[in-house]
Short mmCIF file of C-alpha atoms in Angstrom, two decimals:
data_model
loop_
_atom_site.label_atom_id
_atom_site.label_comp_id
_atom_site.label_asym_id
_atom_site.label_seq_id
_atom_site.Cartn_x
_atom_site.Cartn_y
_atom_site.Cartn_z
CA UNK L 1 6.20 -1.91 159.55
CA UNK L 2 4.07 -4.25 157.40
CA UNK L 3 0.50 -3.69 156.26
CA UNK L 4 -1.04 -5.51 159.18
CA UNK L 5 0.87 -3.42 161.68
CA UNK L 6 -0.08 -0.23 159.83
CA UNK L 7 -3.73 -1.32 159.92
CA UNK L 8 -3.64 -1.90 163.65
CA UNK L 9 -1.85 1.32 164.48
CA UNK L 10 -4.20 3.36 162.26
CA UNK L 11 -7.23 1.81 163.99
CA UNK L 12 -5.69 2.67 167.33
CA UNK L 13 -4.90 6.19 166.28
CA UNK L 14 -8.34 6.91 164.94
CA UNK L 15 -10.37 4.82 167.34
CA UNK L 16 -12.16 3.22 164.42
CA UNK L 17 -12.58 -0.50 163.78
CA UNK L 18 -11.37 -1.43 167.22
CA UNK L 19 -14.01 -4.22 167.36
CA UNK L 20 -12.20 -5.84 164.40
CA UNK L 21 -8.87 -5.60 166.13
CA UNK L 22 -10.36 -7.15 169.28
CA UNK L 23 -11.65 -10.14 167.32
CA UNK L 24 -8.26 -10.60 165.52
CA UNK L 25 -6.41 -10.43 168.90
CA UNK L 26 -8.69 -13.16 170.33
CA UNK L 27 -7.48 -15.67 167.71
CA UNK L 28 -4.08 -14.31 166.63
CA UNK L 29 -1.27 -13.97 169.18
CA UNK L 30 0.76 -11.82 166.85
CA UNK L 31 -2.03 -9.16 166.89
CA UNK L 32 -2.02 -9.45 170.68
CA UNK L 33 1.75 -8.92 170.74
CA UNK L 34 1.34 -5.84 168.50
CA UNK L 35 -1.24 -4.40 170.90
CA UNK L 36 1.02 -4.89 173.83
CA UNK L 37 3.82 -3.09 171.93
CA UNK L 38 1.58 -0.14 171.23
CA UNK L 39 1.02 0.50 174.95
CA UNK L 40 4.32 2.35 174.70
CA UNK L 41 3.48 4.31 171.52
CA UNK L 42 4.66 7.96 171.26
CA UNK L 43 1.03 9.03 170.67
CA UNK L 44 -1.06 8.83 173.86
CA UNK L 45 -4.26 8.13 171.91
CA UNK L 46 -2.67 5.06 170.37
CA UNK L 47 -1.57 3.85 173.87
CA UNK L 48 -5.04 4.54 175.27
CA UNK L 49 -6.87 2.68 172.54
CA UNK L 50 -4.41 -0.21 172.78
CA UNK L 51 -5.22 -0.52 176.49
CA UNK L 52 -9.02 -0.33 175.85
CA UNK L 53 -8.67 -3.09 173.27
CA UNK L 54 -6.47 -5.24 175.46
CA UNK L 55 -8.95 -4.98 178.33
CA UNK L 56 -11.76 -6.26 176.13
CA UNK L 57 -9.58 -9.19 175.02
CA UNK L 58 -8.68 -9.91 178.67
CA UNK L 59 -12.45 -10.53 179.34
CA UNK L 60 -11.91 -13.79 177.36
CA UNK L 61 -8.22 -14.32 178.00
CA UNK L 62 -7.99 -13.95 181.73
CA UNK L 63 -4.28 -14.77 181.75
CA UNK L 64 -3.73 -11.46 180.04
CA UNK L 65 -4.49 -9.51 183.28
CA UNK L 66 -1.11 -10.52 184.70
CA UNK L 67 0.79 -9.25 181.70
CA UNK L 68 -1.25 -6.07 181.69
CA UNK L 69 -0.64 -5.38 185.37
CA UNK L 70 3.09 -5.58 184.89
CA UNK L 71 2.98 -3.11 182.01
CA UNK L 72 0.51 -0.78 183.81
CA UNK L 73 2.88 -0.50 186.76
CA UNK L 74 5.45 1.04 184.44
CA UNK L 75 3.04 3.03 182.27
CA UNK L 76 1.40 4.88 185.12
CA UNK L 77 4.71 6.29 186.34
CA UNK L 78 5.55 7.92 182.98
CA UNK L 79 2.12 8.86 181.58
CA UNK L 80 1.84 12.57 180.96
CA UNK L 81 -1.53 12.72 179.10
CA UNK L 82 -4.46 12.94 181.50
CA UNK L 83 -6.83 10.89 179.27
CA UNK L 84 -4.23 8.10 179.13
CA UNK L 85 -3.63 8.31 182.86
CA UNK L 86 -7.37 8.03 183.47
CA UNK L 87 -7.61 5.07 181.17
CA UNK L 88 -4.71 3.31 182.98
CA UNK L 89 -6.38 4.01 186.27
CA UNK L 90 -9.61 2.45 185.04
CA UNK L 91 -7.64 -0.68 183.96
CA UNK L 92 -6.37 -0.91 187.54
CA UNK L 93 -9.98 -0.72 188.66
CA UNK L 94 -10.97 -3.48 186.32
CA UNK L 95 -8.12 -5.74 187.54
CA UNK L 96 -9.18 -4.86 191.13
CA UNK L 97 -12.58 -6.46 190.34
CA UNK L 98 -11.57 -9.25 188.11
CA UNK L 99 -8.30 -10.42 189.68
CA UNK L 100 -8.06 -8.84 193.19
CA UNK L 101 -5.50 -11.38 194.43
CA UNK L 102 -3.23 -10.41 191.43
CA UNK L 103 -3.43 -6.65 192.44
CA UNK L 104 -3.22 -7.12 196.16
CA UNK L 105 0.58 -7.22 196.29
CA UNK L 106 0.88 -4.10 194.08
CA UNK L 107 -1.16 -1.89 196.47
CA UNK L 108 1.79 -1.09 198.90
CA UNK L 109 3.98 -0.30 195.92
CA UNK L 110 1.43 2.09 194.38
CA UNK L 111 0.96 3.82 197.66
CA UNK L 112 4.66 4.12 198.30
CA UNK L 113 5.02 5.55 194.80
CA UNK L 114 2.41 8.16 195.75
CA UNK L 115 4.25 9.05 199.08
CA UNK L 116 7.75 9.40 197.64
CA UNK L 117 7.16 10.22 193.95
CA UNK L 118 7.45 13.70 192.35
CA UNK L 119 4.29 15.77 191.74
CA UNK L 120 3.49 14.04 188.47
CA UNK L 121 3.80 10.52 189.92
CA UNK L 122 1.67 11.66 192.92
CA UNK L 123 -1.12 12.81 190.59
CA UNK L 124 -1.00 9.69 188.52
CA UNK L 125 -0.98 7.41 191.56
CA UNK L 126 -3.93 9.39 192.96
CA UNK L 127 -6.03 8.43 189.88
CA UNK L 128 -5.09 4.84 190.25
CA UNK L 129 -5.75 4.55 194.03
CA UNK L 130 -9.09 6.32 193.64
CA UNK L 131 -10.21 3.86 190.93
CA UNK L 132 -9.14 0.88 193.07
CA UNK L 133 -11.08 2.32 196.01
CA UNK L 134 -14.18 2.62 193.89
CA UNK L 135 -13.82 -0.89 192.43
CA UNK L 136 -12.64 -2.94 195.44
CA UNK L 137 -11.99 -1.11 198.70
CA UNK L 138 -11.35 -4.41 200.48
CA UNK L 139 -7.88 -4.39 198.78
CA UNK L 140 -6.91 -1.29 200.68
CA UNK L 141 -7.12 -2.50 204.28
CA UNK L 142 -3.39 -2.18 204.85
CA UNK L 143 -3.23 1.44 203.89
CA UNK L 144 -6.24 2.81 205.74
CA UNK L 145 -4.03 4.03 208.56
CA UNK L 146 -1.79 5.73 205.95
CA UNK L 147 -4.75 7.61 204.55
CA UNK L 148 -5.75 8.67 208.09
CA UNK L 149 -2.29 9.98 208.64
CA UNK L 150 -2.51 11.97 205.44
CA UNK L 151 -5.39 13.86 206.91
CA UNK L 152 -3.02 15.04 209.69
CA UNK L 153 -0.19 15.84 207.32
CA UNK L 154 1.45 19.33 207.15
CA UNK L 155 1.18 19.12 203.38
CA UNK L 156 -2.00 20.52 201.91
CA UNK L 157 -1.67 18.23 198.88
CA UNK L 158 -1.75 15.19 201.23
CA UNK L 159 -4.92 16.37 202.88
CA UNK L 160 -6.67 17.02 199.60
CA UNK L 161 -5.62 13.70 198.14
CA UNK L 162 -6.82 11.93 201.34
CA UNK L 163 -10.24 13.58 200.95
CA UNK L 164 -10.46 12.51 197.37
CA UNK L 165 -9.52 8.90 198.39
CA UNK L 166 -12.27 8.90 201.01
CA UNK L 167 -14.86 10.20 198.54
CA UNK L 168 -13.93 7.37 196.17
CA UNK L 169 -14.26 4.88 199.03
CA UNK L 170 -17.79 6.14 199.78
CA UNK L 171 -18.98 5.30 196.28
CA UNK L 172 -18.62 1.60 197.13
CA UNK L 173 -19.78 1.28 200.65
CA UNK L 174 -20.35 4.01 203.22
CA UNK L 175 -19.15 1.77 206.09
CA UNK L 176 -15.64 2.35 205.01
CA UNK L 177 -15.83 6.03 205.93
CA UNK L 178 -16.30 5.65 209.67
CA UNK L 179 -12.63 5.46 210.67
CA UNK L 180 -11.89 8.84 208.91
CA UNK L 181 -14.84 10.92 210.24
CA UNK L 182 -13.19 12.34 213.41
CA UNK L 183 -10.18 13.66 211.46
CA UNK L 184 -12.35 14.92 208.59
CA UNK L 185 -14.55 16.98 210.95
CA UNK L 186 -11.39 18.37 212.68
CA UNK L 187 -10.25 19.67 209.27
CA UNK L 188 -13.24 22.01 209.26
CA UNK L 189 -10.96 24.16 211.42
CA UNK L 190 -7.72 23.69 209.42
CA UNK L 191 -5.70 26.95 208.99
CA UNK L 192 -5.84 26.71 205.26
CA UNK L 193 -9.14 27.84 203.68
CA UNK L 194 -8.54 25.70 200.64
CA UNK L 195 -8.50 22.63 202.88
CA UNK L 196 -11.59 23.80 204.78
CA UNK L 197 -13.50 24.33 201.46
CA UNK L 198 -12.47 20.86 200.28
CA UNK L 199 -13.64 19.33 203.58
CA UNK L 200 -17.02 21.01 203.28
CA UNK L 201 -17.31 19.68 199.69
CA UNK L 202 -16.44 16.19 200.90
CA UNK L 203 -18.82 16.27 203.83
CA UNK L 204 -21.62 17.38 201.49
CA UNK L 205 -20.85 14.58 199.06
CA UNK L 206 -20.87 12.06 201.84
CA UNK L 207 -24.07 13.50 203.23
CA UNK L 208 -25.77 13.16 199.84
CA UNK L 209 -25.13 9.42 199.99
CA UNK L 210 -26.17 8.63 203.53
CA UNK L 211 -29.39 9.79 205.18
CA UNK L 212 -28.18 9.53 208.81
CA UNK L 213 -24.85 11.29 208.10
CA UNK L 214 -26.68 13.94 206.15
CA UNK L 215 -28.28 15.13 209.38
CA UNK L 216 -24.96 15.46 211.14
CA UNK L 217 -23.47 17.30 208.21
CA UNK L 218 -26.29 19.78 208.03
CA UNK L 219 -25.98 20.38 211.75
CA UNK L 220 -22.19 21.03 211.49
CA UNK L 221 -22.40 23.24 208.46
CA UNK L 222 -25.24 25.39 209.94
CA UNK L 223 -23.09 25.93 213.06
CA UNK L 224 -20.09 26.94 211.15
CA UNK L 225 -19.09 30.60 210.97
CA UNK L 226 -16.08 30.72 208.70
CA UNK L 227 -14.51 34.01 207.82
CA UNK L 228 -13.24 33.01 204.42
CA UNK L 229 -15.40 33.91 201.39
CA UNK L 230 -14.73 30.71 199.50
CA UNK L 231 -15.53 28.53 202.55
CA UNK L 232 -18.72 30.42 203.23
CA UNK L 233 -19.81 29.98 199.63
CA UNK L 234 -19.14 26.18 199.84
CA UNK L 235 -21.08 26.02 203.14
CA UNK L 236 -24.12 27.90 201.67
CA UNK L 237 -24.09 25.76 198.53
CA UNK L 238 -23.68 22.54 200.60
CA UNK L 239 -26.62 23.38 202.96
CA UNK L 240 -28.85 24.03 199.98
CA UNK L 241 -27.99 20.72 198.30
CA UNK L 242 -28.56 18.76 201.45
CA UNK L 243 -31.81 20.46 202.32
CA UNK L 244 -33.01 19.76 198.69
CA UNK L 245 -31.98 16.16 199.09
CA UNK L 246 -33.90 15.92 202.39
CA UNK L 247 -37.02 17.68 201.01
CA UNK L 248 -37.10 17.37 197.21
CA UNK L 249 -40.36 19.39 197.16
CA UNK L 250 -38.64 22.57 198.34
#
C-alpha cells in the first residue's frame, strides 16, 4: 500500500478530510478506483465513508451510479453492521431519485431477496425497500400486491415488515396508502398482540399525516377494547397524540 492509498484509507477510517478525497476523486480516476475498492474493506466504517464519498462524486459523474448500483446489490446482502446497512439503503434511495430507470429492474430482485433470504438478508432488504419507498414510490408499482399479501401472511415478521413499508410509503404521498387500508384495519384483530400493537402505531403515524384519515383512526381506536396491556397502552398513547394534533391548544 503506497502513501496515497494509506492517506485515503486513513481519511475513510477517521471520517476526516473526506472533502479532499472527493475533490481528488473528481479529477483522478485512480483515486476513484481506490474508493470503489474500499467498499469491500474489512472495517465497516471505511466502507461506509467510501460510499458517502462516492455518492458525492456521483453528483458530478452521473455514470458512476451504474457502477455503484452493481456493487450495492452485492454489499447489501453481506453487510452485518447496521450503520453500513443504513448507508447502503440511503444510497439506493439516492439512485431511486437520480436514476430511477437504472434501479427499476433491480426492484424485483431486491424484493425476491427479501422473500427468500435468511433473516439477515430480510432485515437488510427491508432497510433498502423502505428507503426506495421514501424516495420514489413510483418504482414499486409491481410489488404493491406483494406487500398487500404480506399483510395476510402467517408470518409475524412479514406483517411487521409490510407495516414498515407502508409507513415509508406514506412519507412521500398519502395516496399510495389507500390500497392497503382494508387489510391494515383488519389486522387490529390479529391474534398476535405484537401485530395489533404495531398496527395501532402505524395507524397513528398515518393519522398524524392526513387530517381526514385522522378522524377515522380516532374513531377506530376509541371503539377498540383490546385485552392486551401493550395494545391498550399503544391505543391510549395514540389517541392522545391524535387529539393533540387535532387540537394543539389542549
